XYZ file of N, CA and C in Angstrom:
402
model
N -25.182 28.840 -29.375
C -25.912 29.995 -28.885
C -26.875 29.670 -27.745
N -27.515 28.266 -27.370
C -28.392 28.149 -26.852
C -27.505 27.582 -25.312
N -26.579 27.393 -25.230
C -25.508 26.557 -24.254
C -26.093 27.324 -22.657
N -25.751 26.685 -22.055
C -26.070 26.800 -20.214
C -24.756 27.714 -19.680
N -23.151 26.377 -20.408
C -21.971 26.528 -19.873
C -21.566 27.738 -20.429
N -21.368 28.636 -20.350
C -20.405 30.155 -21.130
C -19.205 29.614 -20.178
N -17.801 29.308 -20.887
C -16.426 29.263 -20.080
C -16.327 30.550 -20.207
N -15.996 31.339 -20.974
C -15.565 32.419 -20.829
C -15.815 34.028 -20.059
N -17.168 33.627 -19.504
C -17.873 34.526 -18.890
C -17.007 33.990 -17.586
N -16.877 32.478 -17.058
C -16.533 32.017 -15.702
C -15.444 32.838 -15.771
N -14.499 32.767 -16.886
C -12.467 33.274 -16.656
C -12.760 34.958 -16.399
N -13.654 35.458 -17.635
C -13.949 37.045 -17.026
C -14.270 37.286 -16.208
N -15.413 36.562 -14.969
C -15.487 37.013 -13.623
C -14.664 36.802 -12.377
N -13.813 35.394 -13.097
C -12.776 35.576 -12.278
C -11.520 36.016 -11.903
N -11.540 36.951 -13.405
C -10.071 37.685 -13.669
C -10.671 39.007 -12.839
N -12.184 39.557 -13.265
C -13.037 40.827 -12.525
C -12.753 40.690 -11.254
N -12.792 39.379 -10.418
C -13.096 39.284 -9.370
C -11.558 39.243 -8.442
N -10.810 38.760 -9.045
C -9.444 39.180 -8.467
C -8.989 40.710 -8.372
N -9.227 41.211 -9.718
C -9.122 42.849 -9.669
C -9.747 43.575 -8.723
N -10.897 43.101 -8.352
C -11.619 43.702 -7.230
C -11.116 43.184 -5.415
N -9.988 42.372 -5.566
C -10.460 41.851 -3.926
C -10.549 40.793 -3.297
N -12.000 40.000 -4.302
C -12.753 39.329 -3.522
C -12.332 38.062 -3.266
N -12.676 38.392 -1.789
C -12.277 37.004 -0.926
C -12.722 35.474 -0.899
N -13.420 35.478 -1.932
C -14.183 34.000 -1.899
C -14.331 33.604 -2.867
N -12.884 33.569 -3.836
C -13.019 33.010 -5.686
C -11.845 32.623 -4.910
N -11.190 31.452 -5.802
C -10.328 30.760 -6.026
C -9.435 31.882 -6.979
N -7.854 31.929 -6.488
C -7.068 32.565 -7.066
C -6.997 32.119 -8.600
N -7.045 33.013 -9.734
C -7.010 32.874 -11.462
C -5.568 32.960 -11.410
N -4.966 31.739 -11.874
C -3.407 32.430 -12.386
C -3.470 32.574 -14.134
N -4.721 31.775 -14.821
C -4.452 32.217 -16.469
C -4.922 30.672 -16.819
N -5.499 30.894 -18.248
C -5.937 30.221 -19.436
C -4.828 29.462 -20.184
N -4.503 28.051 -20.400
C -3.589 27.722 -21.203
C -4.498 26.349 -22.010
N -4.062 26.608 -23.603
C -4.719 26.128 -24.486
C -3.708 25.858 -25.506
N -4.072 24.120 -26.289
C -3.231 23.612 -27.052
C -4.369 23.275 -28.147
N -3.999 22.664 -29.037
C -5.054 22.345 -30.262
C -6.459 21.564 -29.663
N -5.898 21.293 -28.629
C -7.518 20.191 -28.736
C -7.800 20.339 -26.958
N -7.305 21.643 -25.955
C -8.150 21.400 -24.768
C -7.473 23.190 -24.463
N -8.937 23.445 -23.378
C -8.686 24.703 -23.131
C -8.079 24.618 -21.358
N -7.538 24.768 -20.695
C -7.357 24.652 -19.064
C -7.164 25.906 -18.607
N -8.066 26.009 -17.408
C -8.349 27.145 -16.591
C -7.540 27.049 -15.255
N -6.326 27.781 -14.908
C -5.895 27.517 -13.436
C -6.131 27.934 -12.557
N -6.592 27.476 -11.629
C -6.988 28.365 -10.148
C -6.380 27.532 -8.758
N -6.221 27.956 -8.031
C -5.455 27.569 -6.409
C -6.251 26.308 -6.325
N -5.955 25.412 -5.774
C -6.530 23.871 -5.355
C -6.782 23.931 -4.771
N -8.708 23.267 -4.333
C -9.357 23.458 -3.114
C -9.695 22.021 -3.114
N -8.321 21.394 -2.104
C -8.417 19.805 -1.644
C -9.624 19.116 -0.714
N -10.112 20.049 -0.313
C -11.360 20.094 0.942
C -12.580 19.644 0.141
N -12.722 19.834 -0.722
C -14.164 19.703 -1.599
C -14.879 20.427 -1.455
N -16.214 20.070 -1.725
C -17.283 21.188 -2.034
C -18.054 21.057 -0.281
N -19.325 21.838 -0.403
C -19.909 21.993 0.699
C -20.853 20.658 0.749
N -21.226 20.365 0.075
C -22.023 18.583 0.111
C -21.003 17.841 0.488
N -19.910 17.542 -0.019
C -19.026 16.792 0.680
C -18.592 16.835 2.079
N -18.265 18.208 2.451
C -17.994 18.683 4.006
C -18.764 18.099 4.892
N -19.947 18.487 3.892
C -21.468 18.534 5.219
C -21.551 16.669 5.437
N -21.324 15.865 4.644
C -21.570 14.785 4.403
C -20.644 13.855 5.807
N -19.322 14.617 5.575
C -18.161 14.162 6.608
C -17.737 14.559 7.890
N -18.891 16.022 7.702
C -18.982 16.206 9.528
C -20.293 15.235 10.127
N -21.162 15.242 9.103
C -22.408 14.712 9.613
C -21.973 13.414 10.322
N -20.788 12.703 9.638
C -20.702 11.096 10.256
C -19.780 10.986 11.344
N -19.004 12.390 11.438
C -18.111 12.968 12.484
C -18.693 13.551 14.078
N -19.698 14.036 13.591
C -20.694 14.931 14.299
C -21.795 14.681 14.772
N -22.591 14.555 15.669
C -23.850 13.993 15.880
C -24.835 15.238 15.425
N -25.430 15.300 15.018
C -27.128 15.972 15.040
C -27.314 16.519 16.108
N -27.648 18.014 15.925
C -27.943 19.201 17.074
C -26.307 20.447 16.991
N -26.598 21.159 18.243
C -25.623 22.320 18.392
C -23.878 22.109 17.721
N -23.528 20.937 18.105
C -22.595 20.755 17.785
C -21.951 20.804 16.400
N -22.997 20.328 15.114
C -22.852 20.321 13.614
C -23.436 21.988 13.559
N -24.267 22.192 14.014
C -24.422 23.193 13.861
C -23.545 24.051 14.006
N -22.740 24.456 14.937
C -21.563 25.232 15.007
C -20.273 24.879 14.495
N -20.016 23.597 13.550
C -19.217 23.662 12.555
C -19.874 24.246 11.797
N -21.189 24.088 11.161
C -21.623 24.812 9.690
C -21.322 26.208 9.714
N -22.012 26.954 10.964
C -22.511 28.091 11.407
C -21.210 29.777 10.244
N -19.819 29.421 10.505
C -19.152 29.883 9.731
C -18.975 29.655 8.219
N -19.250 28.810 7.906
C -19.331 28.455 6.697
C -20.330 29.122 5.811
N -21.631 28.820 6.488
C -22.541 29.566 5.972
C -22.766 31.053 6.162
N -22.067 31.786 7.286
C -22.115 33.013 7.180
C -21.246 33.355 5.961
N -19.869 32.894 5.857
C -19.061 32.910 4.872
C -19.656 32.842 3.545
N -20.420 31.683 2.888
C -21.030 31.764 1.958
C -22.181 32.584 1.701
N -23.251 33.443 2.828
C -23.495 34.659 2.505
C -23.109 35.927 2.009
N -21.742 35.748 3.008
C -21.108 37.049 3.164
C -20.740 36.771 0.926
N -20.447 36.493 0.733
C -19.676 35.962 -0.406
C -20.675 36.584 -1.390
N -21.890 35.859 -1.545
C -23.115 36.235 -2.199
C -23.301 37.847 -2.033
N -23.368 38.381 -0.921
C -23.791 40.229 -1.101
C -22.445 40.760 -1.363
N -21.443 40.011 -1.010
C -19.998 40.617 -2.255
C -20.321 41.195 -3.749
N -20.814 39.774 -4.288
C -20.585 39.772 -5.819
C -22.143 40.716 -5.479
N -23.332 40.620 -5.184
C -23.798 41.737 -5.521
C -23.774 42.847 -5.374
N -22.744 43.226 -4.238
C -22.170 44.790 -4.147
C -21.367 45.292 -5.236
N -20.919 43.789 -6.218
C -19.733 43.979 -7.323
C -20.848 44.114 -8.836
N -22.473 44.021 -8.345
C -23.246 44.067 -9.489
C -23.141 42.734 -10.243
N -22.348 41.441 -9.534
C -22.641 40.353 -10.377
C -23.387 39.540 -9.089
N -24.374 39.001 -10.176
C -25.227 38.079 -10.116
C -24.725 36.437 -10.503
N -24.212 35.291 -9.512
C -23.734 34.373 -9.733
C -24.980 33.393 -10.662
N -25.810 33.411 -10.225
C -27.070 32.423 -11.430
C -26.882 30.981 -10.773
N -26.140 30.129 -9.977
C -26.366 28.591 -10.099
C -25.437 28.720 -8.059
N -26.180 29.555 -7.124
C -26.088 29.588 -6.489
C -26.127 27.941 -5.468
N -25.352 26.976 -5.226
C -25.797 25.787 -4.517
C -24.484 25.139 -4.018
N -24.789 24.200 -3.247
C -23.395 23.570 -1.904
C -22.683 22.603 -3.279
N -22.814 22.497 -4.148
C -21.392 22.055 -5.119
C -20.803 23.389 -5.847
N -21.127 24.475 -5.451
C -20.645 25.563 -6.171
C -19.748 26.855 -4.805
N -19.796 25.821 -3.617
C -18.832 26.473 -2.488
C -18.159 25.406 -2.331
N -16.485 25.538 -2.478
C -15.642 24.720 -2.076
C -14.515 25.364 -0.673
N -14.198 24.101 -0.214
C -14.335 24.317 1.295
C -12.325 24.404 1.797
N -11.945 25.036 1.659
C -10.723 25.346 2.128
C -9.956 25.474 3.299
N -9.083 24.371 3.684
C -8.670 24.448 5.292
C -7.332 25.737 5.240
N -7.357 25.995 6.086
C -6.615 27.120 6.437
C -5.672 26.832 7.701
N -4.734 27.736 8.644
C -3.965 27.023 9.449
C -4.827 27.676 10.508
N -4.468 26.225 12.101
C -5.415 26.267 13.385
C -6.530 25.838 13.119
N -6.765 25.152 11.805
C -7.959 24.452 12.071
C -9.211 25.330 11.444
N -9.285 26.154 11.446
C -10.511 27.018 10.530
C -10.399 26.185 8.669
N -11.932 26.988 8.402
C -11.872 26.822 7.265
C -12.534 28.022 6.619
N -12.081 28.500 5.118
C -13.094 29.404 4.124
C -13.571 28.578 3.361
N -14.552 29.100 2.615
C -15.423 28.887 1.507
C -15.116 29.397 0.110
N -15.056 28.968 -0.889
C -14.781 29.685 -2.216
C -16.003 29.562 -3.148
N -16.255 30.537 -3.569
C -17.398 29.533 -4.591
C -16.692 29.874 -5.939
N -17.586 28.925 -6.819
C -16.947 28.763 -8.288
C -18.031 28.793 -9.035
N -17.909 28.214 -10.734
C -18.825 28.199 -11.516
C -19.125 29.091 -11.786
N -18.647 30.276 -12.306
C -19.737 31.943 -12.708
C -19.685 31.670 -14.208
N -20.401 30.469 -15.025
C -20.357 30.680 -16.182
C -22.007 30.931 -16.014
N -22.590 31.103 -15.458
C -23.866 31.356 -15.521
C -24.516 32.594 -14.975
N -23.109 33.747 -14.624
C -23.234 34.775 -14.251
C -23.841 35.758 -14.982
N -23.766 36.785 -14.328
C -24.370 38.170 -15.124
C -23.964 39.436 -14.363
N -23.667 40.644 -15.119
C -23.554 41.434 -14.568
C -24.705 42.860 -14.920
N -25.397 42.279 -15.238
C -26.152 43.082 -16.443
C -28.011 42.872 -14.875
N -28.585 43.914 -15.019
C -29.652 43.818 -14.561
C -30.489 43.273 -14.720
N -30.891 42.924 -16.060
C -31.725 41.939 -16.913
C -31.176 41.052 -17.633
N -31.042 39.726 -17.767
C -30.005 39.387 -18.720
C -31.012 38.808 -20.417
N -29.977 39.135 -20.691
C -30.689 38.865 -22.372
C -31.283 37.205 -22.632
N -32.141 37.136 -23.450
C -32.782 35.951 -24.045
C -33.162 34.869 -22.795
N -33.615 33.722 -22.868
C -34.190 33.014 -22.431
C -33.691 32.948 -20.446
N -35.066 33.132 -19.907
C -34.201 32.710 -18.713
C -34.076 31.621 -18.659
N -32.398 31.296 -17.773
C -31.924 29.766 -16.881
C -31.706 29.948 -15.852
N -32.050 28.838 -15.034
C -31.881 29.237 -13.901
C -31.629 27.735 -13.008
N -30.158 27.789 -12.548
C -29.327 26.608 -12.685
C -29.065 25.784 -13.659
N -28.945 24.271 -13.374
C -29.066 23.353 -14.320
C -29.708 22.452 -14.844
């Protein structure tokens, strides 16, 4: 009762979140479970997270305009993403650059996905103790 992780809240917002649209979850294909493990499938995001990205342009990239205008989409992207789910009334809860994973696309662009909504809410207030991340 007292747990951080809810899995099942993550699979409901991301089954919600396919029904709706949204462009910045990792595709849900379904839950498969044997006696002793539960597995969640979603599209493979080989790119890694946004700490990693940022880590491998930085040594790619010098400091100033230039990193800057790799980030520059990314982070609009990961805004844009955030007033999604609150136009969708969910509240992600553990908002941070290991919770956007970074997806190459063709010509060289990239999207953003974020993950982790076991710490979501869709509720205005959420019940019992606040958390807030990890």
């Amino acid at each position: 009762p007292h747990e951080t992780e809810r899995p099942w809240v993550d699979i409901a917002c991301l089954a919600y979140l396919a029904q709706e649209s949204f462009a910045y979850a990792c595709e849900f294909f379904g839950v498969f479970r044997d006696h002793e493990l539960t597995r969640v499938v979603t599209t493979f995001a080989p790119d890694g997270d946004l700490c990693t990205w940022s880590q491998v342009s930085a040594e790619s990239v010098a400091p100033g305009p230039a990193r800057e205008h790799l980030a520059r989409p990314l982070l609009a992207q990961a805004a844009d993403a955030v007033r999604w789910l609150h136009d969708l009334s969910v509240v992600h809860g553990d908002v941070s650059m290991e919770n956007f994973l970074v997806c190459s696309r063709g010509g060289g662009g990239v999207t953003v996905r974020i993950i982790d909504f076991g710490s979501a809410t869709a509720r205005r207030f959420a019940p019992g103790p606040r958390v807030v991340g990890k």
